[in-house]
XYZ file of C-alpha atoms in Angstrom:
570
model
C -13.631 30.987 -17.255
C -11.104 30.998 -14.369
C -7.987 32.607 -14.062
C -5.442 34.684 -11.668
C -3.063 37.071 -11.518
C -0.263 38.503 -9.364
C -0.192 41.531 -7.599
C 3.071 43.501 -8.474
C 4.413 46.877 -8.171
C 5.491 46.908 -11.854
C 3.863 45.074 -15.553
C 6.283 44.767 -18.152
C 3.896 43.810 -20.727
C 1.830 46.310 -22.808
C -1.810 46.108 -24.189
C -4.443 43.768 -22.724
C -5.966 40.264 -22.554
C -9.578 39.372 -22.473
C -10.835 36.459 -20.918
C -14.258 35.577 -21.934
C -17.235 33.481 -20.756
C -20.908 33.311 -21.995
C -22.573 34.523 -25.541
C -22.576 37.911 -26.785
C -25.311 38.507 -29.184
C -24.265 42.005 -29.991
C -22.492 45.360 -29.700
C -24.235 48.540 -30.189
C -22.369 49.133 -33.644
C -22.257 45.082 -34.662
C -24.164 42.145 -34.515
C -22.105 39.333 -33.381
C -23.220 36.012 -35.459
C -20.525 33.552 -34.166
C -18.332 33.614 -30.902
C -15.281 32.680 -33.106
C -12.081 34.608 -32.211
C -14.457 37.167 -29.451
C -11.971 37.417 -27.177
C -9.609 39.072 -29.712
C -12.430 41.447 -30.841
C -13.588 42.383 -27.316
C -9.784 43.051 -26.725
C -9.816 45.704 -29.947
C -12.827 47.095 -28.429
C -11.881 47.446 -25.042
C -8.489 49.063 -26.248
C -10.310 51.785 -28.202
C -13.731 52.493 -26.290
C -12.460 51.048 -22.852
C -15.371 50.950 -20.072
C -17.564 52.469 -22.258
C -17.129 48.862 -24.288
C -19.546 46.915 -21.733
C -22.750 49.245 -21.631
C -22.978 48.642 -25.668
C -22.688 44.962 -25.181
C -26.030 42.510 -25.162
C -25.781 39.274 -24.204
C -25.028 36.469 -21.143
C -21.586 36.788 -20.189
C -18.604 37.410 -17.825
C -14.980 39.292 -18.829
C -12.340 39.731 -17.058
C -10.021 41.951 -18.996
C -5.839 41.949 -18.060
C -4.794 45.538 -18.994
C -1.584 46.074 -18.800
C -0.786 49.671 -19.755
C -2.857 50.371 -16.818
C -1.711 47.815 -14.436
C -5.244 46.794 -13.775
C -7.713 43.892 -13.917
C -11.141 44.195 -14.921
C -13.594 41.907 -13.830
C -17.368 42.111 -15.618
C -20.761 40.847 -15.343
C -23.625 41.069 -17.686
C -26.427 43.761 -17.192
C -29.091 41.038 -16.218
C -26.677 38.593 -14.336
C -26.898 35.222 -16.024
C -23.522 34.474 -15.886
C -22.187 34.734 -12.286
C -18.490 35.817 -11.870
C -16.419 35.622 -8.529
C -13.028 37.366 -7.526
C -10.686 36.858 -4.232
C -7.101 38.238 -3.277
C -5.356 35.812 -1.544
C -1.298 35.930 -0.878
C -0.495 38.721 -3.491
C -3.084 37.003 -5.811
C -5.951 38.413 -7.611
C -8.209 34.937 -8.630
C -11.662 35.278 -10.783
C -13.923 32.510 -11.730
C -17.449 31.909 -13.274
C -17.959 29.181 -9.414
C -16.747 29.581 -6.617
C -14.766 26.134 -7.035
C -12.538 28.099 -9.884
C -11.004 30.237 -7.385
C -11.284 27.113 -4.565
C -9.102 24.708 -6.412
C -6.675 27.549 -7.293
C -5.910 29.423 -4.349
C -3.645 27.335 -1.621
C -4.957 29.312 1.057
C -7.999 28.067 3.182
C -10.944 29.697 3.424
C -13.268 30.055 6.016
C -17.428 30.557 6.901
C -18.182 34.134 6.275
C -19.977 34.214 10.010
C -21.491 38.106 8.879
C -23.863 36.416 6.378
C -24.931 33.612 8.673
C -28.320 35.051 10.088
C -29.105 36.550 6.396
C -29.158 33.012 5.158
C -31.260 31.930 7.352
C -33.977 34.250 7.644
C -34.263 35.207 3.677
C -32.354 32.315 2.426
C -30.071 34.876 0.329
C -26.855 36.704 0.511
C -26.801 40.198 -0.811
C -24.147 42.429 -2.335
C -21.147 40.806 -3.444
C -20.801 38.728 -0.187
C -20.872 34.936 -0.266
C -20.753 32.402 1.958
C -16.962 32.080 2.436
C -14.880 34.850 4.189
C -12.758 36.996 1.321
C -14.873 35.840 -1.786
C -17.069 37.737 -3.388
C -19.328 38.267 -6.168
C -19.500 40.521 -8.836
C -22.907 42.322 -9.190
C -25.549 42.611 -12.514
C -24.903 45.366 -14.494
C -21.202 45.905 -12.527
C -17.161 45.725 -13.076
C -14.981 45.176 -10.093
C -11.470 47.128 -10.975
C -8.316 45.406 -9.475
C -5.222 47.823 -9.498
C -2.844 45.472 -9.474
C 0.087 47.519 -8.238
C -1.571 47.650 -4.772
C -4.634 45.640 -4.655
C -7.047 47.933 -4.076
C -10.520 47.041 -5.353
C -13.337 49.461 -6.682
C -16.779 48.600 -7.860
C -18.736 50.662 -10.776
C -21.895 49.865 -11.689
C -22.142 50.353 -16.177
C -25.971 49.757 -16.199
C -28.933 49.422 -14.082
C -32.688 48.667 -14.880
C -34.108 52.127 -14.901
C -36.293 53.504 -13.090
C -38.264 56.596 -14.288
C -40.380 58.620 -11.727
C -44.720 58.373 -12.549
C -44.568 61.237 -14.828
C -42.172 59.482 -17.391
C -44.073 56.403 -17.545
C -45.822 55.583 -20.557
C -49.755 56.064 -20.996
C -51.871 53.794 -19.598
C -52.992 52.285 -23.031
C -53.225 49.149 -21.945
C -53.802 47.245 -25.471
C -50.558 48.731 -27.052
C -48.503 48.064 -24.012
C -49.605 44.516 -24.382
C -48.606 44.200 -28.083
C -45.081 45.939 -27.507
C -44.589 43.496 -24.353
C -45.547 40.247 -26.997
C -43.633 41.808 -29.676
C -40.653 41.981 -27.585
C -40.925 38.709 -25.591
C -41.560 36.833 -29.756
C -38.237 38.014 -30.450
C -36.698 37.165 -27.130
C -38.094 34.131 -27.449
C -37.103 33.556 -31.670
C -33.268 34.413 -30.501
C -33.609 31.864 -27.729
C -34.690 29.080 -30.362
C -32.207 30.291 -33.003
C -29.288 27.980 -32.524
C -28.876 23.954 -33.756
C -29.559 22.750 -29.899
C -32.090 20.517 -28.198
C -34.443 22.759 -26.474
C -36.834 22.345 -24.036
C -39.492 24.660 -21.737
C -39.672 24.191 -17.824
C -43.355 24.225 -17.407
C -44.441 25.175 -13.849
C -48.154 25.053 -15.141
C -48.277 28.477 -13.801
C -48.817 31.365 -16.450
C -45.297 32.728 -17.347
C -43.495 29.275 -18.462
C -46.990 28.872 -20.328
C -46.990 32.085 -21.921
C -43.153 30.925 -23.119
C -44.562 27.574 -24.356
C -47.622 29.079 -26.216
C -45.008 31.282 -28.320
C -42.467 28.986 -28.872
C -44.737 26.511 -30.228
C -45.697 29.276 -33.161
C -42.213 29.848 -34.210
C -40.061 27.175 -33.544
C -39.906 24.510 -36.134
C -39.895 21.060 -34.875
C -41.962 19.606 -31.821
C -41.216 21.854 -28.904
C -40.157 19.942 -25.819
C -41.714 20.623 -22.657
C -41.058 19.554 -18.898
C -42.776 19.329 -15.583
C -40.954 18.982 -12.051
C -43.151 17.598 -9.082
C -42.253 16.629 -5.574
C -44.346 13.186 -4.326
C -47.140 14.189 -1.912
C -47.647 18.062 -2.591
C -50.948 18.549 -2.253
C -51.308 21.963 -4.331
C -49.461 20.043 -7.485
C -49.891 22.004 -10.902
C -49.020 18.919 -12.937
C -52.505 18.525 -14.643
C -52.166 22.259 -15.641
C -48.640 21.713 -17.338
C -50.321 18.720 -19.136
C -53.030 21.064 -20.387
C -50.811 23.368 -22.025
C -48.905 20.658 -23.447
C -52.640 19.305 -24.956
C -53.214 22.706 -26.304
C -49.931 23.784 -28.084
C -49.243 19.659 -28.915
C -45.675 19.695 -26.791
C -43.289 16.760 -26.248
C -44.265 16.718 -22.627
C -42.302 14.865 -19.740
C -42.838 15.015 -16.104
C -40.384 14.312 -13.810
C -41.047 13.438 -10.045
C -39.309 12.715 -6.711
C -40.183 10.855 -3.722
C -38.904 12.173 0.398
C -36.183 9.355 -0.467
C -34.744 10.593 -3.768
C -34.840 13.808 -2.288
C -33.267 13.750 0.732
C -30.902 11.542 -1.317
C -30.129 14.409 -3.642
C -29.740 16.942 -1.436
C -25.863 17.139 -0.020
C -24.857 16.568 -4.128
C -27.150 19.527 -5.110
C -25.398 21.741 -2.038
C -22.524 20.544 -3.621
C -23.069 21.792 -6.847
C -24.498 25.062 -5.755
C -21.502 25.500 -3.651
C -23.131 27.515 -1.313
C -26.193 26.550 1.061
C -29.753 26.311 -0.794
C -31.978 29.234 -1.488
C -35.104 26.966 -2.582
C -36.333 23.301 -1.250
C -37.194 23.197 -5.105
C -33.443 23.168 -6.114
C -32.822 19.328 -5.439
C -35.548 18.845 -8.193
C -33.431 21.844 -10.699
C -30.276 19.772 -9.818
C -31.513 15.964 -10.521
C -34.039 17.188 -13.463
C -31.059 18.679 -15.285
C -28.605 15.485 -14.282
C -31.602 13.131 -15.661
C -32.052 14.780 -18.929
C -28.568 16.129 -19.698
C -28.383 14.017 -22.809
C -31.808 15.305 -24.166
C -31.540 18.775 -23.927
C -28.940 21.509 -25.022
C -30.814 24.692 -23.840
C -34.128 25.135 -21.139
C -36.344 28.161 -21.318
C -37.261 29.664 -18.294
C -39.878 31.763 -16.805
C -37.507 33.469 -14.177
C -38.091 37.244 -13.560
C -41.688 37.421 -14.327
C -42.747 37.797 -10.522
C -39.742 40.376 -10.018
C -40.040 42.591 -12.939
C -43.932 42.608 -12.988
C -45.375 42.990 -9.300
C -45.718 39.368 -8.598
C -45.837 39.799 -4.842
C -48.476 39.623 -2.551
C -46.664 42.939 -0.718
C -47.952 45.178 -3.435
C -51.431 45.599 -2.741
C -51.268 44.824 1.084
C -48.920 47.863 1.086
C -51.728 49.676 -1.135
C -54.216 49.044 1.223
C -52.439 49.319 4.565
C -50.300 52.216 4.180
C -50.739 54.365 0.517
C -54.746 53.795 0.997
C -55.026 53.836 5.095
C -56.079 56.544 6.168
C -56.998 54.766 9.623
C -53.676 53.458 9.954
C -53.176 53.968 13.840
C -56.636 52.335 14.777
C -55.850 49.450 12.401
C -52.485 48.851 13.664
C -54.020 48.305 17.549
C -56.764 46.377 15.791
C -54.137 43.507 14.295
C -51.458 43.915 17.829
C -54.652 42.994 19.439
C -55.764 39.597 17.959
C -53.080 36.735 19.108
C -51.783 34.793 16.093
C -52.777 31.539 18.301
C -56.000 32.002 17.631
C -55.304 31.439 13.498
C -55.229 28.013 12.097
C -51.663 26.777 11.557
C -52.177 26.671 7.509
C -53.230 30.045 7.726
C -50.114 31.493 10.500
C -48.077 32.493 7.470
C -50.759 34.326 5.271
C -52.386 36.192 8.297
C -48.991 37.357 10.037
C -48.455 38.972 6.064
C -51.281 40.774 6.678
C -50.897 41.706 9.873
C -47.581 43.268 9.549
C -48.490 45.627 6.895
C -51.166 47.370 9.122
C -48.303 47.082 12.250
C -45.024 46.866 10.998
C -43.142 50.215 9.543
C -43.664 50.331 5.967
C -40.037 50.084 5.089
C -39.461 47.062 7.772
C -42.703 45.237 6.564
C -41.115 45.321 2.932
C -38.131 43.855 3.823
C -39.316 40.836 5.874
C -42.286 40.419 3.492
C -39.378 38.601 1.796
C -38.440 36.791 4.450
C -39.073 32.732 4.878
C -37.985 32.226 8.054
C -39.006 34.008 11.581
C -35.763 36.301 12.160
C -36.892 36.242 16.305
C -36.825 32.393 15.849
C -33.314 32.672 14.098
C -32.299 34.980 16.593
C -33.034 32.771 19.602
C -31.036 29.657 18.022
C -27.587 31.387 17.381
C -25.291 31.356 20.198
C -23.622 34.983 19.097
C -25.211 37.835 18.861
C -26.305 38.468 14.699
C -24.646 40.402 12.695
C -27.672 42.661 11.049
C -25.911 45.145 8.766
C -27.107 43.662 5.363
C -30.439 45.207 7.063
C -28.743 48.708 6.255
C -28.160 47.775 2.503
C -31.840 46.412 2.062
C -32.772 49.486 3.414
C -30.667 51.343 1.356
C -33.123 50.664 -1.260
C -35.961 52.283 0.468
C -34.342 55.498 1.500
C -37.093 58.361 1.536
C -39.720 56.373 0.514
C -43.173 58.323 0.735
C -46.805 57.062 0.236
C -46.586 58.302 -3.682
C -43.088 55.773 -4.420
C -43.298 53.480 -2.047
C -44.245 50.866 -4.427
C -41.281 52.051 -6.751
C -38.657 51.702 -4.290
C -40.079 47.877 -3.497
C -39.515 47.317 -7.008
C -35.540 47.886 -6.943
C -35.282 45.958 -3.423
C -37.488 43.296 -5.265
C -35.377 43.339 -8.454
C -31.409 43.721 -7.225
C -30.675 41.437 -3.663
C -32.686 38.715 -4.586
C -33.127 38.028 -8.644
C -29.039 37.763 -8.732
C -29.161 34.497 -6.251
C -32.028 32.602 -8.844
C -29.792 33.146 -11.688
C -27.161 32.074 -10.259
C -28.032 28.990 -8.727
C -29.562 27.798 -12.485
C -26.127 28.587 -14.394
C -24.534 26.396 -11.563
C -27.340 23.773 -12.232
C -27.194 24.047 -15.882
C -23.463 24.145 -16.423
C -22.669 21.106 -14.711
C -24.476 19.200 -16.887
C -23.818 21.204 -20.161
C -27.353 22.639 -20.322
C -27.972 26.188 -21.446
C -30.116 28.313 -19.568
C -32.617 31.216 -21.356
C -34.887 33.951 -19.763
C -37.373 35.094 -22.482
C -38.479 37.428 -19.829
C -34.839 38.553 -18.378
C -34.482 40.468 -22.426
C -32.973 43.341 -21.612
C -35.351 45.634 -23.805
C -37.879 43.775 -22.117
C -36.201 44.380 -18.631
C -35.996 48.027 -19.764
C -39.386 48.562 -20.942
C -41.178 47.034 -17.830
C -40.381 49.696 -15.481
C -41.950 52.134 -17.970
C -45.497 50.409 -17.716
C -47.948 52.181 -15.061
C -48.239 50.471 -11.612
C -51.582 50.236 -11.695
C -51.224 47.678 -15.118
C -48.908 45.258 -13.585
C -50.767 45.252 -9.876
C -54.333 45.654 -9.969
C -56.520 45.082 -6.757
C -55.114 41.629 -5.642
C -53.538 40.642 -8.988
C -49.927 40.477 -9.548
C -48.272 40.852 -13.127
C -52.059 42.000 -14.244
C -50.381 43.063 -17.619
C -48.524 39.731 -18.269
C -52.354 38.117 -17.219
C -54.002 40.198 -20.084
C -51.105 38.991 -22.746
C -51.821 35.718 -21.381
C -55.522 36.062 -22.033
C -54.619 35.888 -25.847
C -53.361 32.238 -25.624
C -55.572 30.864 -22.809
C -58.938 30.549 -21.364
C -59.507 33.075 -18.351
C -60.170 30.551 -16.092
C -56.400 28.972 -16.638
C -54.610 32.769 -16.501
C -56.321 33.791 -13.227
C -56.183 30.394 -11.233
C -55.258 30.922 -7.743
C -50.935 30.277 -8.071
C -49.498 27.816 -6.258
C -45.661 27.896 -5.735
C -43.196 25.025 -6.676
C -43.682 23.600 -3.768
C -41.997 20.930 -1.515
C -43.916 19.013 0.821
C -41.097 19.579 3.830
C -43.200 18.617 6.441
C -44.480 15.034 4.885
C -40.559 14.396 3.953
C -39.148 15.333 7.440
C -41.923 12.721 8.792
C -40.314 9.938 6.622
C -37.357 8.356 8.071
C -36.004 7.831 4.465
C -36.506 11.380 3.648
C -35.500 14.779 5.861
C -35.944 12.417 8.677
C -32.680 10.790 8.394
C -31.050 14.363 9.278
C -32.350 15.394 12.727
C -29.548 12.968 14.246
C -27.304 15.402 12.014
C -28.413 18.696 13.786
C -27.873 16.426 16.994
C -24.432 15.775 16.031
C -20.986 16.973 17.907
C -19.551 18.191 15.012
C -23.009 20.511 14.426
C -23.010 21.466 17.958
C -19.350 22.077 18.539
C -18.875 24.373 15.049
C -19.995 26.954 17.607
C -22.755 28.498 15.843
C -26.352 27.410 17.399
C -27.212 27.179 20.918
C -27.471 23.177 21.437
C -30.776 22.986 23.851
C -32.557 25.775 21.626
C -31.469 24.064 17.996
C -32.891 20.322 20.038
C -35.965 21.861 21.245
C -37.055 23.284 17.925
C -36.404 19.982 16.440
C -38.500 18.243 18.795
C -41.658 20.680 18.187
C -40.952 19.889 14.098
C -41.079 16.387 14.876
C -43.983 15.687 17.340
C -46.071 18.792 15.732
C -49.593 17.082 15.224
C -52.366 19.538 16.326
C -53.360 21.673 13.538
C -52.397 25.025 15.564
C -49.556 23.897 16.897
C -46.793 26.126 14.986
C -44.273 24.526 12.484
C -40.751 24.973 11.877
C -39.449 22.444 9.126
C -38.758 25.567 6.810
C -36.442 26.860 9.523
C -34.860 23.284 10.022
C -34.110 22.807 6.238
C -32.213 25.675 5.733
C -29.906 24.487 9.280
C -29.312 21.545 7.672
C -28.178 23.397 4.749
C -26.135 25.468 6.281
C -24.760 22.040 8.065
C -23.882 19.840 5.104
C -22.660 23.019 3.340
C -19.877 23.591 6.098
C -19.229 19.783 6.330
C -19.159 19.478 2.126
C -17.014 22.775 1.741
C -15.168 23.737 5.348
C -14.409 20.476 6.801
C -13.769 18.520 2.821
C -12.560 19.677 -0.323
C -15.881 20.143 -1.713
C -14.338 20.839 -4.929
C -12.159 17.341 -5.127
């Protein structure tokens, strides 16, 4: 869906227009059964119930409504976020589009690097609220329309819907059995409506318990041989590949594994910024990308286990925040315990695990939250940039935290957890999946299921160290106890091993060397060389390591050479 429309002080025209993109499986009155002639219902609809129209509405999809008794354009996004939608005025010109390339190859004006969201990137590999990566486009939020008056231009965001959020006295019992059965009874139907259409479908198998607990169900109600698919990255040494071939063993699954070398990788990486048409929030995406490229004539529609982590307590944060600051009640001699032992004293595998730690017994709560999602050092992104950062996105994570206490601190994590950062995973796997005609499905993204979650006591979905601890005990009904609490590995990318091969990452440190990187004005030259010279020669096993750091730079690179200095959309 892509479209525009001029700004003008007058519209002769009366009624509306409806512009539609996605799959609407019903509205609170109707159940939808085909998307034949939708965009003149949704027009009847929006004419007689107008904003009201998008709360009743369930499914993945974008609007953007013309109305022209009001003079106004209405742009809208679906209350989980699947299908991304992005809006820019340019030259007395309102332009929408489900990419960013919509509004690209329609607007004649050039756009520029959005400098403000620079230092974001690169520290949490994200860009929150509706900014993007280019100066004067922006997104459209979950759960949000973005109202266009077109006789002026003006531009107001309204949220319709948002996950709720109901303080510790409205939660539900803590019976944990029937909270298990309503979460399976809910994710079997998720999962039925997900299988119900005459497609090719297949499950992305991480070998990690959510895409498992997708595959176990599937397999009892879908009819034919369900499909099932493993990515893997050459050389990662915490590989769950044997664990995805279990589950495939147990529920008798059409199982593929895919796999790339540091060669097909670094190969695939400037096409895969390309398609994501802003810089990468994952070193896993080149695998999304080429996966979905290699198997676009196999399958219609892949299942995913997105939102488990997010909606559930996933995150290691939760109980270090438990025991650090809600359960601390020697938080001041704790704190001068942790400032006191030097993180050069830790192992280098074990830097990133120990400063978690560490900064939830030193850090402010609040702070420590924040940065807990961070992947890169923000005092090591700080030292590279030859302008001083622009940190006000700090004030809208925060935002999110306002008047936290001991009692709700965990609560307010949860909406930081589940607004900034979910939107960016869905909508780099639409932009994955659509440009190879694949379908994308979150079992787990269901809005009842969405709904119900944050009704479930904290103490069932983080227990002691264990994350999603109520997703663990459905998952007991499928799988041995010895599979469901196996220590999780992420879907990992062996950066380090790839930047060491010549053929792989390697072959980009002469890029972050290059005049064009140095004279685009954004890193300081002798910093950016230095830090490339400790990834390269690191070899002692303390001796810290920055390839993370370095891959997202080169993102941010090829992105501005793809996108600023080309057409990437040509």
């Amino acid at each position: 869906m892509q479209g525009s429309i001029e700004i003008t002080s007058s519209m002769k025209e009366q009624g509306c227009k409806v512009h539609f993109h996605g799959e609407i499986a019903s509205f609170l009155d109707e159940h939808i059964h085909e998307n034949k002639d939708i965009e003149d219902i949704l027009a009847r609809k929006y004419l007689k119930d107008k904003v009201a129209l998008f709360n009743s509405t369930r499914g993945a999809f974008s609007l953007a409504i013309e109305d022209y008794s009001q003079g106004e354009l209405l742009l809208v996004r679906d209350k989980i976020g699947e299908i991304p939608l992005y809006y820019s005025i340019q030259s007395g010109k309102v332009y929408w589009g489900n990419r960013i390339c919509d509004i690209l190859r329609q607007s004649k004006d050039p756009f520029e690097l959005n400098e403000d969201v620079i230092h974001e990137y690169l520290v949490f590999r994200y860009i929150s609220s509706t900014n993007t990566m280019f100066k004067n486009i922006h997104e459209v939020l979950p759960g949000h329309f973005v109202k266009a008056h077109l006789n002026t231009g003006h531009v107001e965001e309204h949220a319709y819907w948002d996950i709720p959020y109901p303080p510790a006295d409205q939660q539900f019992p803590a019976d944990k059995v029937t909270i298990v059965d309503r979460i399976e009874g809910i994710l079997k139907k998720s999962i039925e409506n997900g299988l119900s259409h005459h497609l090719r479908h297949g499950v992305m198998s991480s070998g990690g318990v959510d895409s498992s607990l997708i595959i176990a169900i599937a397999s009892g109600v879908h009819k034919e041989k369900l499909k099932t698919c493993f990515i893997g990255f050459d050389g990662y040494e915490s590989d769950r590949s044997s664990d995805a071939e279990a589950v495939a063993q147990w529920y008798n699954t059409d199982h593929s594994t895919f796999y790339l070398n540091a060669e097909q990788y670094a190969c695939g990486l400037p096409d895969t910024i390309r398609l994501h048409e802003e810089p990468l929030n994952h070193p896993g995406h080149v695998g999304r990308a080429l996966f979905n490229k290699h198997n676009q004539r196999d399958i219609d529609c892949l299942l995913l286990g997105e939102g488990v982590d997010t909606m559930f307590c996933g995150s290691k944060a939760y109980p270090l925040i438990k025991i650090a600051y809600q359960n601390n009640y020697l938080r001041g001699l704790t704190k001068r315990i942790f400032e006191n032992i030097s993180v050069n004293y830790i192992p280098n595998k074990y830097k990133r695990h120990y400063r978690m730690i560490r900064d939830a017994f030193t850090m402010e709560p609040a702070d420590y939250l924040i940065y807990s999602l961070a992947v890169n050092d923000p005092d090591e992104v700080e030292k590279l940039m030859v302008e001083e950062s622009k940190l006000d996105y700090l004030e809208y994570y925060r935002s999110f935290l306002h008047e936290y206490n001991k009692r709700n601190i965990h609560l307010k994590f949860l909406r930081l957890n589940q607004h900034p950062f979910m939107v960016e995973v869905l909508n780099s796997e639409f932009k994955f999946g659509s440009e190879y005609n694949i379908q994308n499905y979150y079992p787990f993204l269901d809005v009842d299921l969405v709904s119900y979650a944050n009704h479930i006591p904290y103490n069932l979905r983080s227990r002691g160290l264990t994350g999603k601890y109520i997703i663990k005990k459905l998952a007991e009904r499928y799988f041995p106890r010895s599979f469901v609490y196996k220590r999780k590995e992420g879907f990992g990318v062996p950066l380090k091993k790839y930047f060491d091969d010549p053929k792989g990452m390697g072959r980009y440190y002469d890029l972050l060397r290059d005049k064009r990187t140095s004279e685009r004005g954004i890193f300081d030259s002798n910093r950016l060389a230095e830090l490339v010279d400790k990834t390269r020669h690191c070899t002692h096993a303390s001796d810290e390591l920055f390839e993370g750091l370095i891959w997202s730079i080169i993102n941010l690179e090829l992105w501005c050479r793809i996108y600023l200095d080309q057409h990437g959309c040509a």
